[in-house]
Structures are given as structure tokens and as C-alpha cells.
């Protein structure tokens, strides 16, 4: 993933677009799902296996 694509994806989430990010009853974006997606976008941008593994260990505890 390059920087431009990362920015596009994060902007899409920041706009509150509920499509593919899960929706709540009111039709709004599920903030927990959006945060997980943002984390995934950032990890794919970093593209470092050790960082990803540690990050996933932290996420498992939530």
C-alpha cells in the first residue's frame, strides 16, 4: 500500500462512511469496526511482520 491509498482509505473512514465498516441501528458507522479497519490500513502501510504480530497480540487482549 502506498501513502496516497492509505490517505484515501483513512479519509473514507473519517467521513463516517458506513459501507463495509459495519452499521449500527441508526445507519451510522460502527466506530469500533472503523477503528479496526484503520489499524489494518496502517499495518498494511508499515508492512513489517514483527510489528504486525505484536500489534495483533495487543488487539487480542481487547
mmCIF file with all atom_site columns, C-alpha atoms in Angstrom:
data_model
loop_
_atom_site.group_PDB
_atom_site.id
_atom_site.type_symbol
_atom_site.label_atom_id
_atom_site.label_alt_id
_atom_site.label_comp_id
_atom_site.label_asym_id
_atom_site.label_entity_id
_atom_site.label_seq_id
_atom_site.pdbx_PDB_ins_code
_atom_site.Cartn_x
_atom_site.Cartn_y
_atom_site.Cartn_z
_atom_site.occupancy
_atom_site.B_iso_or_equiv
_atom_site.pdbx_formal_charge
_atom_site.auth_seq_id
_atom_site.auth_comp_id
_atom_site.auth_asym_id
_atom_site.auth_atom_id
_atom_site.pdbx_PDB_model_num
ATOM 1  C CA . UNK A 1 1  ? 0.000   0.000  0.000  1.00 0.00 ? 1  UNK A CA 1
ATOM 2  C CA . UNK A 1 2  ? 1.308   3.422  -0.834 1.00 0.00 ? 2  UNK A CA 1
ATOM 3  C CA . UNK A 1 3  ? 0.759   6.659  1.066  1.00 0.00 ? 3  UNK A CA 1
ATOM 4  C CA . UNK A 1 4  ? -1.913  8.000  -1.290 1.00 0.00 ? 4  UNK A CA 1
ATOM 5  C CA . UNK A 1 5  ? -4.025  4.866  -0.981 1.00 0.00 ? 5  UNK A CA 1
ATOM 6  C CA . UNK A 1 6  ? -3.621  4.896  2.803  1.00 0.00 ? 6  UNK A CA 1
ATOM 7  C CA . UNK A 1 7  ? -4.806  8.512  2.922  1.00 0.00 ? 7  UNK A CA 1
ATOM 8  C CA . UNK A 1 8  ? -7.807  7.729  0.694  1.00 0.00 ? 8  UNK A CA 1
ATOM 9  C CA . UNK A 1 9  ? -8.811  4.798  2.892  1.00 0.00 ? 9  UNK A CA 1
ATOM 10 C CA . UNK A 1 10 ? -8.423  6.754  6.126  1.00 0.00 ? 10 UNK A CA 1
ATOM 11 C CA . UNK A 1 11 ? -10.365 9.721  4.700  1.00 0.00 ? 11 UNK A CA 1
ATOM 12 C CA . UNK A 1 12 ? -13.160 7.342  3.696  1.00 0.00 ? 12 UNK A CA 1
ATOM 13 C CA . UNK A 1 13 ? -13.369 6.058  7.282  1.00 0.00 ? 13 UNK A CA 1
ATOM 14 C CA . UNK A 1 14 ? -13.074 9.551  8.770  1.00 0.00 ? 14 UNK A CA 1
ATOM 15 C CA . UNK A 1 15 ? -16.072 10.677 6.703  1.00 0.00 ? 15 UNK A CA 1
ATOM 16 C CA . UNK A 1 16 ? -18.179 8.129  8.560  1.00 0.00 ? 16 UNK A CA 1
ATOM 17 C CA . UNK A 1 17 ? -18.993 6.042  5.514  1.00 0.00 ? 17 UNK A CA 1
ATOM 18 C CA . UNK A 1 18 ? -20.810 3.007  6.930  1.00 0.00 ? 18 UNK A CA 1
ATOM 19 C CA . UNK A 1 19 ? -20.418 0.860  3.814  1.00 0.00 ? 19 UNK A CA 1
ATOM 20 C CA . UNK A 1 20 ? -18.161 -2.114 4.593  1.00 0.00 ? 20 UNK A CA 1
ATOM 21 C CA . UNK A 1 21 ? -17.406 -0.685 8.046  1.00 0.00 ? 21 UNK A CA 1
ATOM 22 C CA . UNK A 1 22 ? -20.483 -2.121 9.752  1.00 0.00 ? 22 UNK A CA 1
ATOM 23 C CA . UNK A 1 23 ? -23.506 -0.085 10.705 1.00 0.00 ? 23 UNK A CA 1
ATOM 24 C CA . UNK A 1 24 ? -25.409 0.425  13.884 1.00 0.00 ? 24 UNK A CA 1
ATOM 25 C CA . UNK A 1 25 ? -29.186 0.619  14.063 1.00 0.00 ? 25 UNK A CA 1
ATOM 26 C CA . UNK A 1 26 ? -29.191 4.306  13.127 1.00 0.00 ? 26 UNK A CA 1
ATOM 27 C CA . UNK A 1 27 ? -27.296 3.580  9.913  1.00 0.00 ? 27 UNK A CA 1
ATOM 28 C CA . UNK A 1 28 ? -24.137 5.200  11.193 1.00 0.00 ? 28 UNK A CA 1
ATOM 29 C CA . UNK A 1 29 ? -20.672 3.779  11.002 1.00 0.00 ? 29 UNK A CA 1
ATOM 30 C CA . UNK A 1 30 ? -19.725 1.406  13.809 1.00 0.00 ? 30 UNK A CA 1
ATOM 31 C CA . UNK A 1 31 ? -16.784 3.217  15.387 1.00 0.00 ? 31 UNK A CA 1
ATOM 32 C CA . UNK A 1 32 ? -15.215 0.011  16.759 1.00 0.00 ? 32 UNK A CA 1
ATOM 33 C CA . UNK A 1 33 ? -15.182 -1.618 13.309 1.00 0.00 ? 33 UNK A CA 1
ATOM 34 C CA . UNK A 1 34 ? -13.880 1.590  11.726 1.00 0.00 ? 34 UNK A CA 1
ATOM 35 C CA . UNK A 1 35 ? -11.036 1.707  14.234 1.00 0.00 ? 35 UNK A CA 1
ATOM 36 C CA . UNK A 1 36 ? -10.094 -1.903 13.488 1.00 0.00 ? 36 UNK A CA 1
ATOM 37 C CA . UNK A 1 37 ? -10.113 -1.141 9.769  1.00 0.00 ? 37 UNK A CA 1
ATOM 38 C CA . UNK A 1 38 ? -7.914  1.919  10.296 1.00 0.00 ? 38 UNK A CA 1
ATOM 39 C CA . UNK A 1 39 ? -5.489  -0.244 12.268 1.00 0.00 ? 39 UNK A CA 1
ATOM 40 C CA . UNK A 1 40 ? -5.372  -2.743 9.413  1.00 0.00 ? 40 UNK A CA 1
ATOM 41 C CA . UNK A 1 41 ? -4.758  0.006  6.869  1.00 0.00 ? 41 UNK A CA 1
ATOM 42 C CA . UNK A 1 42 ? -1.856  1.360  8.926  1.00 0.00 ? 42 UNK A CA 1
ATOM 43 C CA . UNK A 1 43 ? -0.348  -2.078 9.412  1.00 0.00 ? 43 UNK A CA 1
ATOM 44 C CA . UNK A 1 44 ? -0.503  -2.798 5.696  1.00 0.00 ? 44 UNK A CA 1
ATOM 45 C CA . UNK A 1 45 ? 1.235   0.516  5.048  1.00 0.00 ? 45 UNK A CA 1
ATOM 46 C CA . UNK A 1 46 ? 4.014   -0.336 7.507  1.00 0.00 ? 46 UNK A CA 1
ATOM 47 C CA . UNK A 1 47 ? 4.267   -3.883 6.121  1.00 0.00 ? 47 UNK A CA 1
ATOM 48 C CA . UNK A 1 48 ? 6.503   -5.205 8.893  1.00 0.00 ? 48 UNK A CA 1
ATOM 49 C CA . UNK A 1 49 ? 5.715   -8.719 10.127 1.00 0.00 ? 49 UNK A CA 1
ATOM 50 C CA . UNK A 1 50 ? 7.140   -8.223 13.615 1.00 0.00 ? 50 UNK A CA 1
ATOM 51 C CA . UNK A 1 51 ? 5.146   -5.027 14.172 1.00 0.00 ? 51 UNK A CA 1
ATOM 52 C CA . UNK A 1 52 ? 2.000   -6.668 12.834 1.00 0.00 ? 52 UNK A CA 1
ATOM 53 C CA . UNK A 1 53 ? 2.445   -9.714 15.098 1.00 0.00 ? 53 UNK A CA 1
ATOM 54 C CA . UNK A 1 54 ? 2.934   -7.556 18.194 1.00 0.00 ? 54 UNK A CA 1
ATOM 55 C CA . UNK A 1 55 ? 0.029   -5.330 17.281 1.00 0.00 ? 55 UNK A CA 1
ATOM 56 C CA . UNK A 1 56 ? -2.233  -8.349 16.837 1.00 0.00 ? 56 UNK A CA 1
ATOM 57 C CA . UNK A 1 57 ? -1.201  -9.694 20.248 1.00 0.00 ? 57 UNK A CA 1
ATOM 58 C CA . UNK A 1 58 ? -2.242  -6.402 21.801 1.00 0.00 ? 58 UNK A CA 1
ATOM 59 C CA . UNK A 1 59 ? -5.542  -6.422 19.900 1.00 0.00 ? 59 UNK A CA 1
ATOM 60 C CA . UNK A 1 60 ? -6.355  -9.935 21.121 1.00 0.00 ? 60 UNK A CA 1
ATOM 61 C CA . UNK A 1 61 ? -6.438  -8.635 24.691 1.00 0.00 ? 61 UNK A CA 1
ATOM 62 C CA . UNK A 1 62 ? -9.200  -6.141 23.943 1.00 0.00 ? 62 UNK A CA 1
#
